[in-house]
Coordinates of C-alpha atoms in Angstrom, one line a residue:
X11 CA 50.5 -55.8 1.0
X12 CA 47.1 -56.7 0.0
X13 CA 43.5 -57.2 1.6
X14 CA 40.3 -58.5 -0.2
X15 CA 37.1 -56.3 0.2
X16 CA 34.5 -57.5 2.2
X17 CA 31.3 -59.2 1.0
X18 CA 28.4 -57.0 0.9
X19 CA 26.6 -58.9 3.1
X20 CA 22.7 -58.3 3.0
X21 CA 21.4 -55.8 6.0
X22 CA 18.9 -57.8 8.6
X23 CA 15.9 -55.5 7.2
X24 CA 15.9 -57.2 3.8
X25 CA 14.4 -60.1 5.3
X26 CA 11.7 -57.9 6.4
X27 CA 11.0 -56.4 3.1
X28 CA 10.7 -59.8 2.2
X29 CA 8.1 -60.8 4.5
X30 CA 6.3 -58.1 3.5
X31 CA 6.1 -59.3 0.1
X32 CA 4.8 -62.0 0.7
X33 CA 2.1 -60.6 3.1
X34 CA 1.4 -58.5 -0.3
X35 CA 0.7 -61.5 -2.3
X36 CA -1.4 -63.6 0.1
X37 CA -4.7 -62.3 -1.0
X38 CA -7.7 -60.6 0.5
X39 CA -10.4 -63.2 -0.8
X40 CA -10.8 -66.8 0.6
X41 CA -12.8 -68.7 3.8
X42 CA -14.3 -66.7 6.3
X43 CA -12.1 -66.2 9.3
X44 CA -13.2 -66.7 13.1
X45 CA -13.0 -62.7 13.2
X46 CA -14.5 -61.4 10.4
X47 CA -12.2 -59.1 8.4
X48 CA -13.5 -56.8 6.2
X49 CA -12.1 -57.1 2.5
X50 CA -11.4 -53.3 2.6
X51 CA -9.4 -53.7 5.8
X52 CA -7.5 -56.9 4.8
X53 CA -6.5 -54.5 0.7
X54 CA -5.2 -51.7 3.2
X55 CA -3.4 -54.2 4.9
X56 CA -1.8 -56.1 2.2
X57 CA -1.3 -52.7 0.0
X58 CA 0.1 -51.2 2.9
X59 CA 2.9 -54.1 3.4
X60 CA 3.9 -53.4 -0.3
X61 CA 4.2 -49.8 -0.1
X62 CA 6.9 -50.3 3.6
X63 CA 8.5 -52.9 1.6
X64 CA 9.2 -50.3 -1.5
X65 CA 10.2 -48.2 1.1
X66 CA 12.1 -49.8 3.4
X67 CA 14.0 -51.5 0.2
X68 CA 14.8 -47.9 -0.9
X69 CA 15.9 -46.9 2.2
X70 CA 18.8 -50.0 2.5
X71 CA 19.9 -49.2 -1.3
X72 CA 19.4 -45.4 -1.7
X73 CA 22.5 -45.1 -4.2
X74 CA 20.4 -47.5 -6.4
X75 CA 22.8 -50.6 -7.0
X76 CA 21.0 -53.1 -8.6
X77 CA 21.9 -56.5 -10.5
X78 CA 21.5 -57.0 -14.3
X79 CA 18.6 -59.7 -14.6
X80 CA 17.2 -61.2 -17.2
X81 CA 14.4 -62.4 -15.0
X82 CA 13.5 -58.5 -13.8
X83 CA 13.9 -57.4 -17.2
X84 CA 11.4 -59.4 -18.7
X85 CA 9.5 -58.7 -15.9
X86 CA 9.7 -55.2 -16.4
X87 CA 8.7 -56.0 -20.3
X88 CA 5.7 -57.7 -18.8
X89 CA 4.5 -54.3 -16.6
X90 CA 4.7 -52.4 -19.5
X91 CA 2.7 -54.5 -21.7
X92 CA 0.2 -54.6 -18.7
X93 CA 0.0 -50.7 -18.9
X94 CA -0.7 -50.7 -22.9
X95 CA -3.5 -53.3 -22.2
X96 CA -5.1 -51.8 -19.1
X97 CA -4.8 -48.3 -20.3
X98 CA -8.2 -48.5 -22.2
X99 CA -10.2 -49.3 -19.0
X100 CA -11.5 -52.5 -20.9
X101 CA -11.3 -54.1 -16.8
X102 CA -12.1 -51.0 -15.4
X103 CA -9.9 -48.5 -13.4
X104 CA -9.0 -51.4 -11.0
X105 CA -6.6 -52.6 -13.9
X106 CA -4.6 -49.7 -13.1
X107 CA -4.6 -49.5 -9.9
X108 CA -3.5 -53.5 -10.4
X109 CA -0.6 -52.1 -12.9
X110 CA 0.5 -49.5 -9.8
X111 CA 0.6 -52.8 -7.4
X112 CA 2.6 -55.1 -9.8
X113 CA 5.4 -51.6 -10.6
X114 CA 6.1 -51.3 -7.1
X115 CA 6.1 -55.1 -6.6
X116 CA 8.7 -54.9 -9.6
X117 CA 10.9 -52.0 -8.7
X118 CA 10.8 -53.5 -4.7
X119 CA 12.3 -56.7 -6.5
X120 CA 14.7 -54.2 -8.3
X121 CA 15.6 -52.5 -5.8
X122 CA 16.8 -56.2 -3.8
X123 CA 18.6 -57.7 -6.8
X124 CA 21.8 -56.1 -5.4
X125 CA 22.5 -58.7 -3.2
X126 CA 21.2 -61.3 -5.5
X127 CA 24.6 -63.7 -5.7
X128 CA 23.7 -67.0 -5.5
X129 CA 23.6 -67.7 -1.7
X130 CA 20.7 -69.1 0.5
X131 CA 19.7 -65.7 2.0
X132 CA 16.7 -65.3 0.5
X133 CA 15.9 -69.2 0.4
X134 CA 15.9 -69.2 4.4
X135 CA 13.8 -65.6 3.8
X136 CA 11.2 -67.4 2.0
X137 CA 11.0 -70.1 4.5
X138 CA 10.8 -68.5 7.6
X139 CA 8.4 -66.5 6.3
X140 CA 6.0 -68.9 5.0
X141 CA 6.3 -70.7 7.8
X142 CA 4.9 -68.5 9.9
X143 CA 2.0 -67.9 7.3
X144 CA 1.5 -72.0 8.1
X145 CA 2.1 -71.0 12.1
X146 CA -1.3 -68.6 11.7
X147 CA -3.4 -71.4 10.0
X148 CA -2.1 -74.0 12.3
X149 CA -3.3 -71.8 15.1
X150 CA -6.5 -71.3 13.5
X151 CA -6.9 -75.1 13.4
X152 CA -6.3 -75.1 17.0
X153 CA -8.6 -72.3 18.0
X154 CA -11.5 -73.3 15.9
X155 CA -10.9 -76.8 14.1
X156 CA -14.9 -76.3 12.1
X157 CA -14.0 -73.0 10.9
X158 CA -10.4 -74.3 9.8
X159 CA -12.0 -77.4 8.4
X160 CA -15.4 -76.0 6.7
X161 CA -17.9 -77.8 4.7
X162 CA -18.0 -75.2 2.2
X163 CA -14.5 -76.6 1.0
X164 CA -15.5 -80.1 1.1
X165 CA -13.8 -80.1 4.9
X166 CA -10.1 -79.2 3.4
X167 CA -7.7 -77.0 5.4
X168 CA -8.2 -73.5 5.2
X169 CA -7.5 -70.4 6.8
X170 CA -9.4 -69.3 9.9
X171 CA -7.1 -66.1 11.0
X172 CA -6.5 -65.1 7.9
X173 CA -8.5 -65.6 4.5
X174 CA -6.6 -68.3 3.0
X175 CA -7.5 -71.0 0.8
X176 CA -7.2 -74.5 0.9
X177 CA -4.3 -73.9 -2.9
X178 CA -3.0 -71.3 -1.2
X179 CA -2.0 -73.0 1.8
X180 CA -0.8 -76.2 0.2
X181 CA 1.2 -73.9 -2.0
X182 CA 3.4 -72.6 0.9
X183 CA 3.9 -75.9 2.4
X184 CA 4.8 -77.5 -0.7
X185 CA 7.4 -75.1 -0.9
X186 CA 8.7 -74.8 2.2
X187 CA 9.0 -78.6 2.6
X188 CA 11.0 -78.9 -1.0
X189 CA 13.4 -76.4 0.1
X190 CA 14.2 -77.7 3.3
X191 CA 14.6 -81.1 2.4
X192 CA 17.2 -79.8 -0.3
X193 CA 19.0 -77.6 2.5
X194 CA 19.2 -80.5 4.7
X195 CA 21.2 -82.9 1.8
X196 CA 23.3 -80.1 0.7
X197 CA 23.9 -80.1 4.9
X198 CA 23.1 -76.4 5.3
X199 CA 20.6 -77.0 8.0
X200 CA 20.8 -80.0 11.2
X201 CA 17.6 -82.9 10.9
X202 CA 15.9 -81.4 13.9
X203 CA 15.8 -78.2 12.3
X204 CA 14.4 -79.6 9.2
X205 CA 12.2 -81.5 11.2
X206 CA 10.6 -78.8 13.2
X207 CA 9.5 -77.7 9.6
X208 CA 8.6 -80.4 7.4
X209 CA 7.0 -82.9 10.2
X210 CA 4.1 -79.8 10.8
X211 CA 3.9 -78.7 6.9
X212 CA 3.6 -82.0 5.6
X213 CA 0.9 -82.6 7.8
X214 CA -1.1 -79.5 6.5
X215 CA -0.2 -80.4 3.1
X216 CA -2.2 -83.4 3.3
X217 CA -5.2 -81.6 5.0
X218 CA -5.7 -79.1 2.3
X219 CA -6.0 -82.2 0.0
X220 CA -4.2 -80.0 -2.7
X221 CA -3.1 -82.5 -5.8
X222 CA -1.7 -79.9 -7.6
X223 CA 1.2 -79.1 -4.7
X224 CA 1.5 -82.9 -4.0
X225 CA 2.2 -83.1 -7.5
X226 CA 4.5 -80.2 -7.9
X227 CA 6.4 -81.1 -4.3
X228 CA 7.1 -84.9 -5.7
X229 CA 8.2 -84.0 -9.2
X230 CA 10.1 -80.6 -8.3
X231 CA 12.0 -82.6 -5.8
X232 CA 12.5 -85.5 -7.7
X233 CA 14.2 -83.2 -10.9
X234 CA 16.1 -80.8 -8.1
X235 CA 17.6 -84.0 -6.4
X236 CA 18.7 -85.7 -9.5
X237 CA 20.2 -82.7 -10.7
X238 CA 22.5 -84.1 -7.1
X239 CA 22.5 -87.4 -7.4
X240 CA 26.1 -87.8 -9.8
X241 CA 27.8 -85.5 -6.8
X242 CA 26.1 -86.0 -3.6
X243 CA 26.2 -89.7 -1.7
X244 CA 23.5 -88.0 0.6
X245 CA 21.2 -87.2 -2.5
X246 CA 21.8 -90.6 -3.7
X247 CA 20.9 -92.2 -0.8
X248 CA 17.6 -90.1 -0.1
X249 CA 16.4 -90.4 -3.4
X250 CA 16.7 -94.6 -3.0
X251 CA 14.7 -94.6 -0.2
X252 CA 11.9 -92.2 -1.5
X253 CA 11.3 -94.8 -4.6
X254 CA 11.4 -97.6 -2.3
X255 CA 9.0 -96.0 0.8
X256 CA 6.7 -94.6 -2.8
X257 CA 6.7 -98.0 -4.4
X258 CA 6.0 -99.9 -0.6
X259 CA 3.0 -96.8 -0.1
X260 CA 1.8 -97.2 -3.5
X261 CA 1.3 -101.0 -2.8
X262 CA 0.2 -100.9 0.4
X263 CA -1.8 -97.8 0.7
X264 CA -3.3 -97.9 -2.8
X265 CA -7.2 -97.4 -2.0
X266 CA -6.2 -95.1 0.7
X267 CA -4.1 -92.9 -1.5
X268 CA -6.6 -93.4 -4.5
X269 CA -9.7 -91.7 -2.1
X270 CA -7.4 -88.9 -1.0
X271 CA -6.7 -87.9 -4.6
X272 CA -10.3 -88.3 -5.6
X273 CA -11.5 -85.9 -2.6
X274 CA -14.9 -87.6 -3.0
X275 CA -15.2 -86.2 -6.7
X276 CA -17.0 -88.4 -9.1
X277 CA -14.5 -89.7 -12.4
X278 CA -16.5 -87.1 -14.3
X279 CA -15.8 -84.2 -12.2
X280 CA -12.3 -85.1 -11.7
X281 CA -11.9 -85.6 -15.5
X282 CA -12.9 -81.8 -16.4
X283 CA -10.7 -80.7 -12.9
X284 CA -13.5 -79.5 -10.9
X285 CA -14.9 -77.5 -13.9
X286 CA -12.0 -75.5 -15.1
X287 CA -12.2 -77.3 -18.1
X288 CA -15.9 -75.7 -18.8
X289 CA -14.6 -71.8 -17.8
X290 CA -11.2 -73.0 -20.1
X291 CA -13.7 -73.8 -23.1
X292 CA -15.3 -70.5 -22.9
X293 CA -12.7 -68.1 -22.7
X294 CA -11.1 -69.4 -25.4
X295 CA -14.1 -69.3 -27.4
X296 CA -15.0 -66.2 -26.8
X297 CA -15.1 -63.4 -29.9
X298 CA -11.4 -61.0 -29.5
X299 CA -10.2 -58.3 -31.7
X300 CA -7.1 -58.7 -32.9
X301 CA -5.9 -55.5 -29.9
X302 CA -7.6 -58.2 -27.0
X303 CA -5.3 -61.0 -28.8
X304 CA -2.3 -59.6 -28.7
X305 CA -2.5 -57.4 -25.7
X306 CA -5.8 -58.7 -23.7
X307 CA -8.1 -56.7 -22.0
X308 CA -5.8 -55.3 -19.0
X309 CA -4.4 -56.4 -15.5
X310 CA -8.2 -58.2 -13.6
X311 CA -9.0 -60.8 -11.1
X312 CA -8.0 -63.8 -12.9
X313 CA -11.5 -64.7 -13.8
X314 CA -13.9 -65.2 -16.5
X315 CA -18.1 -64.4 -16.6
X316 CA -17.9 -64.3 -12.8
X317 CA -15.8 -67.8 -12.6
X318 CA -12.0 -68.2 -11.6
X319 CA -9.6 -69.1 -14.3
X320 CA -7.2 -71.2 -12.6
X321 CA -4.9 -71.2 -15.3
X322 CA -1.9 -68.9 -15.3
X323 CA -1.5 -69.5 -19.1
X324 CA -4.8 -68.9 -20.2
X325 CA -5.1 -65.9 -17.3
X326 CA -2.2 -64.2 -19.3
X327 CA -3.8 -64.6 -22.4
X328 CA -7.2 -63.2 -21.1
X329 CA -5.7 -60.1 -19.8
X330 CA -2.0 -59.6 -21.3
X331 CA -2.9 -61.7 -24.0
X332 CA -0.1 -63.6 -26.8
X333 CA 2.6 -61.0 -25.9
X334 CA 2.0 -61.4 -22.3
X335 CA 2.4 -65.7 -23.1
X336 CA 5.4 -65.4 -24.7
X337 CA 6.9 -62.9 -21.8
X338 CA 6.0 -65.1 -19.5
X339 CA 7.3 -68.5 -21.4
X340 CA 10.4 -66.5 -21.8
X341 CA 10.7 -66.3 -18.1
X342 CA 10.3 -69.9 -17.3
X343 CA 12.4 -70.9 -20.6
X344 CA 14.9 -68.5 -19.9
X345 CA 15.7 -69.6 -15.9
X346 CA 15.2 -73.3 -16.8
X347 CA 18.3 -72.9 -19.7
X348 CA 20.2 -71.3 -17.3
X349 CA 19.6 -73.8 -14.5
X350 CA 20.8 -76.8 -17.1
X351 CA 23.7 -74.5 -17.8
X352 CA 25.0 -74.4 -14.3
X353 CA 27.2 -76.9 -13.2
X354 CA 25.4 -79.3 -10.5
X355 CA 24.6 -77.5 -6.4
X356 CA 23.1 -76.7 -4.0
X357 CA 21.9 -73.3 -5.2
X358 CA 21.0 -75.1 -8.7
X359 CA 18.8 -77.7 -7.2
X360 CA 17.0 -75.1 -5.2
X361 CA 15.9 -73.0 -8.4
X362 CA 15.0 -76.3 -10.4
X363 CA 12.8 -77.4 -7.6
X364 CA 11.0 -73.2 -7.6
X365 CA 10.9 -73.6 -11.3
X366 CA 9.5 -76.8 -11.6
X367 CA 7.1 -76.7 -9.6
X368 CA 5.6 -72.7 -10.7
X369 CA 5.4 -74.8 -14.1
X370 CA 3.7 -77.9 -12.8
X371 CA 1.6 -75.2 -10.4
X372 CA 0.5 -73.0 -13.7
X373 CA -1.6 -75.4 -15.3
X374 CA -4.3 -75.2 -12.5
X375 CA -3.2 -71.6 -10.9
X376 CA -3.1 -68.2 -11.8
X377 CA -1.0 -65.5 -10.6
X378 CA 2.6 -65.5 -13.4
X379 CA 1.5 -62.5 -14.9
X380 CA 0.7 -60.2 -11.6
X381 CA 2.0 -59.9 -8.4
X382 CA 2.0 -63.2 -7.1
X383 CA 3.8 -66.2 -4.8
X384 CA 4.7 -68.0 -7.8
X385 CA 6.6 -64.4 -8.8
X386 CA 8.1 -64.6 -5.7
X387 CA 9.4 -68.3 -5.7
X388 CA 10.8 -67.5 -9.6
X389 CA 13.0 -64.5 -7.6
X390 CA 14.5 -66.4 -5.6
X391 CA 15.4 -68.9 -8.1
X392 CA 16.3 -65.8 -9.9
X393 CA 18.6 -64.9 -6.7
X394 CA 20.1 -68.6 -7.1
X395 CA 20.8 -68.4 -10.4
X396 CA 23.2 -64.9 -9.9
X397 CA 26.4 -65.4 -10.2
X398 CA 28.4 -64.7 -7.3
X399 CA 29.8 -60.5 -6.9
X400 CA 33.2 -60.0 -7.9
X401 CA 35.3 -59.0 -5.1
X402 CA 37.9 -55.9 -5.8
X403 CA 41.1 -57.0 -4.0
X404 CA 42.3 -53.6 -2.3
X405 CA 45.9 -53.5 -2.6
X406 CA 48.1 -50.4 -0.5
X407 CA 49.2 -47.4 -2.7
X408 CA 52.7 -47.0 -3.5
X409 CA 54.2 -43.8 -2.2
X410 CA 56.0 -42.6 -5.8
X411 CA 59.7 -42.5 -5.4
X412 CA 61.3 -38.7 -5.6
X413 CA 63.1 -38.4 -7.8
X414 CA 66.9 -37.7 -7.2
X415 CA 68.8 -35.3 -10.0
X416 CA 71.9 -36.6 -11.2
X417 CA 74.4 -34.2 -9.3
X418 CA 72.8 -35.3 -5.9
X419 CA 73.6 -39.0 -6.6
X420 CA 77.6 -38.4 -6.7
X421 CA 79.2 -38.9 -3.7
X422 CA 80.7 -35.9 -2.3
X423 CA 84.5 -35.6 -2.3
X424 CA 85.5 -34.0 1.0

């Protein structure tokens, strides 16, 4: 008699360690809030979250059972360059204190791969949580629409509870909205559901006039759903009426779509992307020993003479420098080949769309060499990618037959 082992199911607490991740990586620095919140107050906050989630992730896996991960490992590979680069104070003592953030941002990510198996556990994770990071900003949109809507951003959406940024917050909905539409073909979640998410998110989307997550949303979606189309009908049919309702918009709503993307930028502004082209030019003009090029100049704040990079690439050369590149290409390389290598699902489309769309994301946002969102959204792809645990069947012992001598098998003659 046999009986399979049960699944090691992941304990309600992980999803909490999750959210605290993610209120980890949503920044101190952004639009000023109704309330003011002192950046000191908002570091002890977000530091705080990352130390509970180490420790609450310890706590739910204290025998240490972790995952093999190419992902983590390279990952890991990418920490200690940081170390070697920041160790020379080149960015100052806050490099280290950066490199302490982005170990324990690593070994909390560690420390979860146990129950990393391919499942959407930590897809619904991500959503719910963002989701409420879009409930705060909706709120603050309600509370005070000029402080949510400033003209310091050009009247885009930002955050008025909580620093956020008009990237920032088109970066979660983006997200949010991809994923959900993919749970809702592979028929994991009911419309209403779905509804209740992407009606509210889309419409934030389009008041943070973010291109860069349109973009990223459209094209992510578009490669996670034909990665579906040869064995769903339902992705089939959805991705037929997206061309048709995106060639009937792109007809009829030209000029209105055209000012939306322009954001009342002039052609020469929008050609050099709101001056990232200029702070581009520089850094990579600027003198560098051969240490700096191979290693940078340590862990920073993703910026350049007092500008903001905006470049993940070019933020991983400035501070982790050609080593710190090719880790991170190897991360995007590697989970894109082993996407392609997995035969067509659910779980597949999901990690295309994350991957995708931290590719599209990186040309005009920093954050794949630090703790970061887009670190975040590559985990979970990471988590999708896992193969599923192998279950030990746990079959009954047999009791081992005495043995019986010889003279006490004959039948006794009475």
């Amino acid at each position: 008699m046999t009986a399979i082992a049960s699944a090691d199911h992941p304990p309600k607490i992980v999803g909490t360690v999750w959210g605290l991740l993610i209120l980890n990586t949503l920044g101190s620095a952004g639009a000023k809030t109704i309330i003011p919140l002192p950046r000191s107050l908002i570091q002890m906050v977000t530091m705080g979250a990352l130390v509970a989630a180490f420790t609450l992730a310890l706590a739910v896996n204290l025998r240490l059972r972790i995952r093999a991960s190419a992902y983590l490992l390279l990952l890991t590979l990418l920490l200690v360059l940081s170390v070697i680069s920041s160790a020379n104070l080149e960015s100052g003592f806050g490099a280290l204190f950066r490199c302490a953030r982005l170990a324990l941002f690593v070994g909390t990510l560690w420390l979860l791969s146990r129950w990393w198996d391919g499942s959407m556990t930590f897809v619904r994770h991500h959503i719910r949580m963002y989701f409420a990071v879009l409930g705060s900003v909706a709120a603050g949109l309600a509370v005070s629409p000029g402080a949510a809507l400033p003209d310091l951003y050009g009247g885009r959406l930002v955050g008025a509870l909580w620093p956020l940024t008009p990237p920032q917050i088109g970066q979660y909905a983006a997200v949010i909205i991809g994923l959900t539409v993919l749970l809702v073909l592979g028929r994991r979640t009911d419309r209403t559901s779905a509804a209740v998410v992407i009606v509210p998110s889309l419409v934030l989307l389009a008041l943070t006039h973010t291109r860069t997550a349109t973009l990223g949303l459209f094209i992510g979606l578009a490669l996670a759903i034909g990665s579906l189309i040869l064995t769903s009908a339902a992705a089939r049919r959805f991705f037929t009426w997206t061309v048709v309702c995106a060639v009937v918009a792109a007809v009829g709503f030209a000029s209105a779509l055209q000012t939306w993307f322009l954001r009342g930028q002039s052609k020469e502004n929008f050609s050099n992307l709101t001056g990232r082209a200029k702070v581009w030019d520089a850094l990579l003009a600027a003198p560098r020993s051969t240490s700096q090029e191979l290693f940078g100049v340590g862990l920073g704040d993703k910026s350049f003479g007092g500008l903001p990079i905006d470049n993940s690439w070019l933020a991983v050369y400035n501070e982790q420098g050609l080593i710190g590149v090719t880790l991170v290409a190897s991360i995007i390389v590697v989970l894109g080949g082993v996407a392609l290598l997995r035969p067509p699902s659910l779980s597949r489309a999901c990690a295309i769309f994350l991957i995708s769309y931290c590719g599209i994301a990186s040309y005009t946002e920093a954050g794949l060499g630090d703790a970061s969102p887009y670190l975040l959204h590559l985990a979970v792809a990471a988590s999708l990618l896992a193969a599923p645990a192998a279950v030990a069947p746990l079959s009954t012992p047999e009791v081992p037959r005495r043995r019986v001598p010889r003279w006490a098998q004959r039948s006794e003659v009475s």
